[in-house]
CSV table of C-alpha atoms in Angstrom, one decimal:
chain,number,residue,atom,x,y,z
A,251,MET,CA,150.1,131.6,125.7
A,252,THR,CA,152.6,130.9,128.5
A,253,GLY,CA,153.1,130.8,132.2
A,254,ASP,CA,150.2,129.3,134.8
A,255,ALA,CA,147.0,128.4,133.8
A,256,GLY,CA,145.4,131.9,135.3
A,257,GLU,CA,148.0,133.8,133.4
A,258,ARG,CA,147.3,132.3,130.0
A,259,GLY,CA,145.7,135.4,128.3
A,260,PRO,CA,142.3,135.9,126.7
A,261,PHE,CA,142.5,133.5,124.2
A,262,GLY,CA,143.3,130.2,125.7
A,263,THR,CA,144.6,127.2,124.1
A,264,TRP,CA,142.4,124.8,121.5
A,265,GLY,CA,142.1,122.5,124.7
A,266,ASP,CA,140.6,125.1,126.5
A,267,TRP,CA,138.0,126.0,123.9
A,268,ALA,CA,137.5,122.6,123.2
A,269,GLU,CA,136.7,122.3,127.0
A,270,LEU,CA,134.5,125.1,127.1
A,271,LEU,CA,132.6,124.3,123.9
A,272,ARG,CA,132.4,120.9,125.2
A,273,VAL,CA,133.2,119.5,121.9
A,274,SER,CA,132.3,115.7,123.4
A,275,ALA,CA,128.8,116.5,123.1
A,276,LEU,CA,129.4,117.9,119.6
A,277,PHE,CA,128.4,114.7,118.2
A,278,THR,CA,125.0,114.5,119.3
A,279,VAL,CA,124.3,117.9,117.3
A,280,PRO,CA,124.0,116.9,113.6
A,281,GLY,CA,121.6,113.8,114.4
A,282,ASP,CA,118.7,116.2,115.1
A,283,ALA,CA,118.7,117.8,111.4
A,284,LEU,CA,119.0,114.1,109.8
A,285,ALA,CA,115.9,112.8,112.0
A,286,GLY,CA,114.3,115.8,111.3
A,287,ALA,CA,114.8,115.3,107.5
A,288,ALA,CA,113.7,111.8,108.0
A,289,ALA,CA,110.8,112.3,109.5
A,290,ALA,CA,109.9,115.0,107.0
A,291,GLY,CA,110.3,112.2,104.2
A,292,ARG,CA,113.6,113.3,102.6
A,293,GLY,CA,117.1,112.0,102.2
A,294,PRO,CA,119.7,113.9,103.1
A,295,ASN,CA,120.3,117.0,100.8
A,296,ARG,CA,121.5,120.1,100.7
A,297,GLY,CA,119.0,121.6,103.3
A,298,THR,CA,119.6,119.1,105.6
A,299,ALA,CA,123.8,120.0,105.1
A,300,LEU,CA,123.0,123.3,105.8
A,301,ALA,CA,121.0,122.6,108.7
A,302,VAL,CA,123.4,120.7,110.4
A,303,CYS,CA,125.9,123.3,109.9
A,304,ALA,CA,123.1,126.0,111.6
A,305,SER,CA,122.8,123.5,114.6
A,306,LEU,CA,126.3,122.8,115.3
A,307,CYS,CA,126.9,126.9,115.3
A,308,LEU,CA,123.9,127.6,117.1
A,309,TYR,CA,124.6,124.6,119.9
A,310,GLU,CA,128.5,125.6,120.4
A,311,ALA,CA,127.2,129.6,120.8
A,312,GLY,CA,125.0,128.0,123.6
A,313,MET,CA,127.7,126.4,125.4
A,314,ALA,CA,130.2,130.0,125.4
A,315,LEU,CA,126.8,131.9,126.1
A,316,ASN,CA,126.4,129.2,128.9
A,317,ASP,CA,129.5,130.0,130.2
A,318,TRP,CA,129.8,133.2,129.7
A,319,ALA,CA,126.5,134.1,132.2
A,320,ASP,CA,127.7,131.0,134.5
A,321,ARG,CA,130.9,132.5,135.1
A,322,ASP,CA,130.2,134.0,138.7
A,323,VAL,CA,128.6,130.2,140.0
A,324,ASP,CA,131.3,128.3,138.5
A,325,ALA,CA,133.9,130.2,140.2
A,326,VAL,CA,132.6,128.9,143.2
A,327,GLU,CA,131.1,125.3,142.5
A,328,ARG,CA,133.6,124.9,139.1
A,329,PRO,CA,136.4,127.0,139.6
A,330,GLY,CA,138.7,124.6,137.2
A,331,ARG,CA,136.1,126.0,134.2
A,332,PRO,CA,138.3,127.8,131.9
A,333,LEU,CA,136.3,131.2,132.4
A,334,PRO,CA,136.6,131.4,136.2
A,335,SER,CA,140.3,129.8,135.6
A,336,GLY,CA,141.3,132.6,134.1
A,337,ARG,CA,142.5,130.8,130.6
A,338,ILE,CA,139.8,132.6,128.5
A,339,ALA,CA,138.4,136.0,129.2
A,340,PRO,CA,134.4,136.5,129.7
A,341,ALA,CA,134.8,138.7,126.5
A,342,ALA,CA,136.3,136.0,124.3
A,343,ALA,CA,133.6,133.6,124.9
A,344,LEU,CA,130.7,136.5,124.8
A,345,THR,CA,132.8,137.3,121.6
A,346,ALA,CA,132.5,133.5,120.4
A,347,ALA,CA,128.5,132.9,121.0
A,348,THR,CA,127.9,136.2,119.2
A,349,GLY,CA,129.6,135.1,116.3
A,350,LEU,CA,128.7,131.4,116.3
A,351,THR,CA,124.6,132.6,116.5
A,352,ALA,CA,125.3,134.8,113.5
A,353,ALA,CA,127.2,132.2,111.5
A,354,GLY,CA,124.1,129.8,112.6
A,355,LEU,CA,121.6,132.0,111.1
A,356,LEU,CA,123.6,132.4,108.1
A,357,CYS,CA,123.3,129.0,106.9
A,358,ALA,CA,119.9,128.6,107.9
A,359,ALA,CA,119.0,131.2,105.9
A,360,ALA,CA,120.9,129.3,102.8
A,361,ALA,CA,118.3,127.1,103.1
A,362,GLY,CA,115.2,129.0,102.7
A,363,ARG,CA,112.8,131.3,104.7
A,364,PRO,CA,111.1,128.4,106.9
A,365,ALA,CA,114.7,127.5,107.9
A,366,PHE,CA,115.8,131.0,108.7
A,367,ALA,CA,112.4,131.5,111.0
A,368,THR,CA,113.1,128.2,112.9
A,369,ALA,CA,116.8,129.1,113.6
A,370,THR,CA,115.7,132.6,114.5
A,371,ALA,CA,113.3,131.0,117.3
A,372,LEU,CA,115.7,128.4,118.3
A,373,ALA,CA,118.6,130.8,118.5
A,374,GLY,CA,116.0,133.2,120.3
A,375,THR,CA,115.2,130.0,122.9
A,376,VAL,CA,119.1,129.6,123.4
A,377,TRP,CA,119.3,132.9,124.3
A,378,ALA,CA,117.1,133.3,126.7
A,379,TYR,CA,117.2,129.9,128.3
A,380,ASP,CA,121.3,131.0,129.2
A,381,LEU,CA,120.7,134.6,130.1
A,382,GLY,CA,117.6,134.3,132.4
A,383,LEU,CA,115.6,131.2,132.2
A,384,LYS,CA,118.2,128.4,133.0
A,385,ASN,CA,117.9,128.7,136.7
A,386,THR,CA,113.9,129.1,137.2
A,387,PRO,CA,111.5,126.2,136.6
A,388,ALA,CA,111.1,127.2,133.2
A,389,GLY,CA,114.5,126.7,132.4
A,390,PRO,CA,114.2,122.2,131.5
A,391,PRO,CA,110.9,122.8,129.4
A,392,THR,CA,113.0,125.4,127.4
A,393,MET,CA,115.9,123.7,127.0
A,394,ALA,CA,113.3,120.7,125.7
A,395,ALA,CA,111.8,123.6,123.0
A,396,ALA,CA,115.7,124.1,121.9
A,397,ARG,CA,115.8,120.7,120.6
A,398,ALA,CA,112.7,120.4,119.9
A,399,LEU,CA,113.6,123.0,117.3
A,400,ASP,CA,116.2,121.8,116.6
A,401,LEU,CA,115.2,118.8,115.2
A,402,LEU,CA,112.1,120.6,113.2
A,403,LEU,CA,115.2,122.9,111.8
A,404,GLY,CA,116.3,120.0,109.8
A,405,ALA,CA,112.6,118.9,108.6
A,406,THR,CA,112.3,122.8,107.3
A,407,ALA,CA,115.5,122.9,105.3
A,408,SER,CA,115.2,119.8,103.8
A,409,ALA,CA,111.7,119.9,102.7
A,410,ARG,CA,111.3,123.5,101.5
A,411,PRO,CA,108.6,123.0,99.2
A,412,ALA,CA,106.2,121.0,101.0
A,413,PRO,CA,104.7,122.3,104.2
A,414,GLY,CA,102.7,119.6,105.1
A,415,ALA,CA,105.9,117.0,105.3
A,416,ARG,CA,106.8,119.4,108.1
A,417,ARG,CA,104.4,118.9,110.4
A,418,SER,CA,105.3,114.8,110.5
A,419,ALA,CA,108.2,116.0,112.2
A,420,LEU,CA,106.2,116.9,115.3
A,421,GLY,CA,105.8,113.9,116.7
A,422,PRO,CA,109.5,113.1,116.6
A,423,ALA,CA,110.6,116.5,117.9
A,424,ALA,CA,108.2,116.3,120.8
A,425,LEU,CA,109.7,112.9,121.9
A,426,LEU,CA,113.5,114.6,121.8
A,427,GLY,CA,111.8,117.1,123.8
A,428,VAL,CA,110.8,114.9,126.7
A,429,HIS,CA,114.1,113.4,126.5
A,430,THR,CA,115.9,116.7,126.8
A,431,LEU,CA,113.6,117.9,129.3
A,432,ALA,CA,114.4,114.9,131.6
A,433,VAL,CA,118.2,115.1,131.1
A,434,THR,CA,118.4,119.3,132.1
A,435,THR,CA,116.0,118.2,135.2
A,436,VAL,CA,118.8,115.8,136.2
A,437,SER,CA,121.5,118.5,135.2
A,438,ARG,CA,120.0,121.1,137.8
A,439,ARG,CA,121.4,119.1,140.7
A,440,GLU,CA,124.6,117.7,139.2
A,441,ALA,CA,126.7,120.4,141.0
A,442,VAL,CA,126.0,119.6,144.4
A,443,GLY,CA,123.5,116.7,144.4
A,444,GLY,CA,120.3,116.0,145.2
A,445,SER,CA,117.4,113.5,145.4
A,446,PRO,CA,116.7,110.6,143.4
A,447,ALA,CA,113.2,111.8,142.2
A,448,ALA,CA,115.3,113.6,139.2
A,449,PRO,CA,117.1,110.6,137.7
A,450,LEU,CA,114.1,107.9,138.8
A,451,GLY,CA,112.0,110.5,136.5
A,452,ALA,CA,114.3,110.6,133.5
A,453,LEU,CA,114.6,106.6,134.1
A,454,ALA,CA,111.1,106.2,133.7
A,455,THR,CA,110.8,109.0,131.0
A,456,ALA,CA,113.5,106.8,128.7
A,457,ALA,CA,111.2,103.5,129.1
A,458,ALA,CA,108.8,105.3,127.9
A,459,ILE,CA,110.0,107.0,124.9
A,460,ALA,CA,111.2,103.6,123.9
A,461,TRP,CA,107.8,102.1,124.4
A,462,THR,CA,106.4,105.2,122.0
A,463,THR,CA,108.8,104.2,119.6
A,464,THR,CA,108.0,100.6,119.2
A,465,ARG,CA,104.4,101.0,118.7
A,466,GLY,CA,104.0,101.9,115.7
A,467,PRO,CA,105.4,103.6,112.9
A,468,ALA,CA,106.0,107.7,112.2
A,469,PRO,CA,103.3,109.6,110.7
A,470,ALA,CA,103.1,109.0,106.7
A,471,SER,CA,105.1,112.4,105.3
A,472,GLY,CA,102.0,112.2,102.7
A,473,ARG,CA,104.4,111.7,99.5
A,474,GLY,CA,103.4,108.4,99.4
A,475,PRO,CA,104.9,104.9,100.6
A,476,GLU,CA,106.5,104.5,97.0
A,477,ALA,CA,108.8,107.7,97.8
A,478,GLY,CA,111.3,105.6,99.4
A,479,HIS,CA,111.1,106.8,103.6
A,480,GLY,CA,107.6,106.0,103.5
A,481,ALA,CA,107.7,102.7,102.3
A,482,PRO,CA,109.5,100.8,105.4
A,483,VAL,CA,106.7,102.8,107.6
A,484,ALA,CA,104.0,101.4,105.1
A,485,ALA,CA,105.0,98.2,105.2
A,486,LEU,CA,105.0,98.2,109.3
A,487,LYS,CA,101.3,99.4,108.9
A,488,GLY,CA,100.6,95.6,107.3
A,489,THR,CA,100.4,97.0,103.6
A,490,THR,CA,102.7,94.6,102.4
A,491,GLY,CA,99.5,91.6,102.7
A,492,ASP,CA,102.0,88.8,104.4
A,493,ALA,CA,101.8,89.5,107.9
A,494,PRO,CA,99.8,91.5,110.4
A,495,ALA,CA,101.8,94.5,111.9
A,496,GLY,CA,101.4,92.8,115.6
A,497,GLY,CA,102.5,89.8,114.3
A,498,VAL,CA,105.7,91.0,112.7
A,499,ALA,CA,106.0,92.7,115.8
A,500,THR,CA,106.1,89.6,118.3
A,501,ALA,CA,107.8,87.9,116.1
A,502,ALA,CA,110.6,90.7,115.5
A,503,PHE,CA,111.1,90.6,119.5
A,504,VAL,CA,111.6,86.8,119.4
A,505,ALA,CA,114.1,87.2,117.0
A,506,LEU,CA,116.0,89.8,118.6
A,507,ALA,CA,115.5,88.1,122.3
A,508,ARG,CA,117.3,85.0,120.6
A,509,ALA,CA,119.9,86.8,118.9
A,510,LEU,CA,121.4,88.8,121.7
A,511,PRO,CA,123.1,86.1,123.4
A,512,ARG,CA,125.2,85.6,120.1
A,513,THR,CA,126.3,89.1,119.7
A,514,GLY,CA,130.0,88.9,121.7
A,515,PRO,CA,131.6,89.9,124.2
A,516,ARG,CA,129.4,90.7,127.4
A,517,ARG,CA,131.9,94.1,128.1
A,518,ALA,CA,130.8,95.8,124.8
A,519,ALA,CA,128.6,98.9,124.5
A,520,PRO,CA,125.0,98.1,124.8
A,521,ALA,CA,124.2,100.1,122.0
A,522,GLY,CA,126.7,98.2,120.1
A,523,ARG,CA,125.8,94.4,121.2
A,524,LEU,CA,122.2,95.4,120.5
A,525,VAL,CA,122.6,96.7,117.1
A,526,ALA,CA,124.8,93.4,116.2
A,527,ALA,CA,121.6,91.8,117.5
A,528,THR,CA,119.5,93.3,115.3
A,529,ALA,CA,121.6,92.4,112.0
A,530,GLY,CA,121.6,88.9,112.8
A,531,ALA,CA,117.8,88.6,113.9
A,532,ALA,CA,116.9,90.5,110.8
A,533,GLY,CA,118.4,88.0,108.6
A,534,ARG,CA,116.1,85.4,110.4
A,535,ALA,CA,113.2,87.2,110.5
A,536,ALA,CA,113.7,87.9,106.5
A,537,PRO,CA,112.0,85.4,104.2
A,538,ARG,CA,114.0,84.8,100.8
A,539,GLY,CA,112.8,86.3,97.7
A,540,GLY,CA,112.0,90.0,97.1
A,541,THR,CA,110.8,92.2,94.6
A,542,ARG,CA,112.1,94.9,92.2
A,543,ALA,CA,110.2,97.5,93.4
A,544,GLY,CA,111.2,97.5,96.8
A,545,ALA,CA,115.1,97.6,95.3
A,546,GLY,CA,114.1,100.6,93.4
A,547,ALA,CA,113.3,102.6,96.1
A,548,SER,CA,116.4,101.8,97.8
A,549,ARG,CA,118.0,103.3,95.2
A,550,ARG,CA,116.3,106.2,95.0
A,551,THR,CA,116.0,107.2,98.6
A,552,GLY,CA,119.0,105.6,100.5
A,553,ALA,CA,116.7,103.6,102.4
A,554,VAL,CA,116.7,99.9,103.2
A,555,ALA,CA,114.9,97.9,100.8
A,556,LEU,CA,113.9,94.2,102.0
A,557,PRO,CA,111.4,92.5,99.8
A,558,GLY,CA,107.9,91.9,101.1
A,559,ALA,CA,107.1,90.8,104.8
A,560,SER,CA,110.9,91.2,105.5
A,561,VAL,CA,110.8,95.1,105.0
A,562,SER,CA,108.4,95.0,108.1
A,563,ARG,CA,110.3,92.6,109.7
A,564,PHE,CA,113.3,94.3,109.2
A,565,ALA,CA,111.7,97.6,110.5
A,566,ALA,CA,110.3,95.9,113.6
A,567,VAL,CA,113.8,94.1,114.7
A,568,ALA,CA,115.9,97.2,114.1
A,569,GLY,CA,112.9,99.3,115.6
A,570,ALA,CA,113.1,97.2,118.7
A,571,ALA,CA,117.0,97.1,119.2
A,572,LEU,CA,117.5,100.7,118.9
A,573,ALA,CA,114.9,101.5,121.1
A,574,GLY,CA,116.5,99.2,123.7
A,575,GLY,CA,120.1,100.3,123.1
A,576,TYR,CA,118.6,103.6,123.6
A,577,VAL,CA,117.4,102.8,126.9
A,578,ALA,CA,120.6,100.8,128.2
A,579,THR,CA,122.7,103.7,127.2
A,580,VAL,CA,120.7,105.7,130.1
A,581,ALA,CA,119.8,102.8,132.4
A,582,ARG,CA,123.0,101.8,134.5
A,583,PRO,CA,124.2,105.8,135.0
A,584,LEU,CA,120.4,107.0,136.1
A,585,ALA,CA,120.2,103.8,138.0
A,586,HIS,CA,123.2,104.4,139.9
A,587,ALA,CA,122.0,108.3,140.7
A,588,VAL,CA,119.1,106.8,141.7
A,589,LEU,CA,120.8,105.0,144.4
A,590,ASN,CA,123.3,107.7,144.9
A,591,PRO,CA,122.4,110.7,143.6
A,592,SER,CA,126.1,112.7,144.3
A,593,PRO,CA,127.5,115.2,142.3
A,594,TYR,CA,130.1,112.8,140.2
A,595,LEU,CA,127.0,110.1,139.9
A,596,LEU,CA,124.6,112.9,138.6
A,597,GLN,CA,127.2,114.5,136.2
A,598,ARG,CA,127.6,110.6,134.3
A,599,ALA,CA,124.1,110.1,134.0
A,600,VAL,CA,123.7,113.6,132.6
A,601,GLY,CA,126.5,112.5,130.4
A,602,SER,CA,125.0,109.3,129.4
A,603,GLY,CA,121.8,111.1,128.9
A,604,ILE,CA,123.7,113.5,126.7
A,605,ARG,CA,125.0,110.7,124.4
A,606,ALA,CA,122.0,108.8,124.3
A,607,MET,CA,120.3,111.3,122.0
A,608,ILE,CA,122.3,109.9,119.4
A,609,PRO,CA,120.2,106.2,119.8
A,610,LEU,CA,117.5,108.1,120.2
A,611,GLN,CA,118.2,109.9,116.9
A,612,ALA,CA,118.6,106.8,114.9
A,613,VAL,CA,115.5,105.4,116.5
A,614,LEU,CA,113.9,108.2,115.1
A,615,ALA,CA,115.1,108.5,111.8
A,616,SER,CA,114.6,104.0,111.4
A,617,ARG,CA,110.9,104.8,112.7
A,618,ALA,CA,110.5,106.9,109.2
A,619,GLY,CA,112.1,104.4,107.0
A,620,ALA,CA,115.5,105.9,107.2
A,621,HIS,CA,117.7,103.1,108.0
A,622,ARG,CA,120.6,104.0,106.6
A,623,THR,CA,120.5,107.1,108.2
A,624,ALA,CA,120.2,105.5,111.8
A,625,VAL,CA,123.3,103.2,110.5
A,626,GLY,CA,125.1,106.2,109.9
A,627,LEU,CA,124.6,108.0,113.2
A,628,LEU,CA,125.2,104.6,115.3
A,629,ALA,CA,128.9,105.4,114.0
A,630,LEU,CA,128.9,108.3,116.3
A,631,VAL,CA,128.4,107.0,119.5
A,632,PRO,CA,131.9,105.5,120.0
A,633,VAL,CA,133.2,109.0,118.8
A,634,ALA,CA,131.3,110.6,121.5
A,635,ARG,CA,132.2,108.2,124.1
A,636,ARG,CA,135.8,107.7,123.4
A,637,LEU,CA,136.0,111.8,123.2
A,638,SER,CA,133.8,112.4,126.5
A,639,ARG,CA,136.3,110.5,128.6
A,640,LYS,CA,139.4,113.7,127.7
A,641,VAL,CA,136.9,116.5,127.6
A,642,SER,CA,133.5,116.5,130.1
A,643,ALA,CA,130.2,117.0,128.0
A,644,THR,CA,128.6,118.7,131.4
């Protein structure tokens, strides 16, 4: 693999494949399965791990297939991409897409029949989008359906014995799908520029999603609040008896507002500042004392256990901070694209929208009571951001 870029041969280098597969966007994928598991009332388990593997394979299959299908268009609009530049042969990209799809389905099959059925629907949606629907009016809804199915894959793989628990993942899947729909709509004009309507609509959508996630807890999984993930959710409903949910939410926002100015340098990432504020605000909102029952639930499921009313206060503060971090991730790039919908700013807005899926997944996990899962997902944000400076996510 020597010589000029166009003479590297059919397989390319590791860097060429990283660009083709858009590895910087790969960190947005595991959170789908983890949020799905949380919504189904399950902590991460073997089925969740298999769902993550299946999601990663199917996501990268879609990336390779997308560039294979768009190679003629990219030759005009993006001649530097791996396929039109000759760094990777089209046949190699198609082979990779086929092999990754098969690997993803095998991983899903190992998680059970419901997971395999969901993964099959997801794979069919990905291939239909890349091969025929991408440039039609059905393109953005199809991509939204694919992302929603990815979250449902995590729920079906993690909650095999409980079909009722999987139904509770429909709401979070819809929210993730709506976000994907907005970002995909913006991406349709990222190569040539467009009007401010799409980024403005995406900005309004992000605000609406954040508002929705702070309005109340996710539906119960059916296992009862004592099962772990449902405990913080039940506390938000006021079952602790110490304070009504509305008063707790108001106190949470007040505590968060007071904490924000004390969270460090202004140059820090918006999500990082808001998460740092959560810790301080939650500490001030939570009273001292507690019960042994909450600690026992935490040890069983990995949820963050806080005593009595402090559970509801922590959940409200965490939800407000995470929702704010999600909006902060997309707000500035989308606002810039509204003011100047040039290809460069639209691509930046799309990239931020892709990365914003991580804090959104964290919001959905925390809303279901899986606070440790939410914290773990947030750790992926700086990694994805740093890698996106080297390999574009679009």
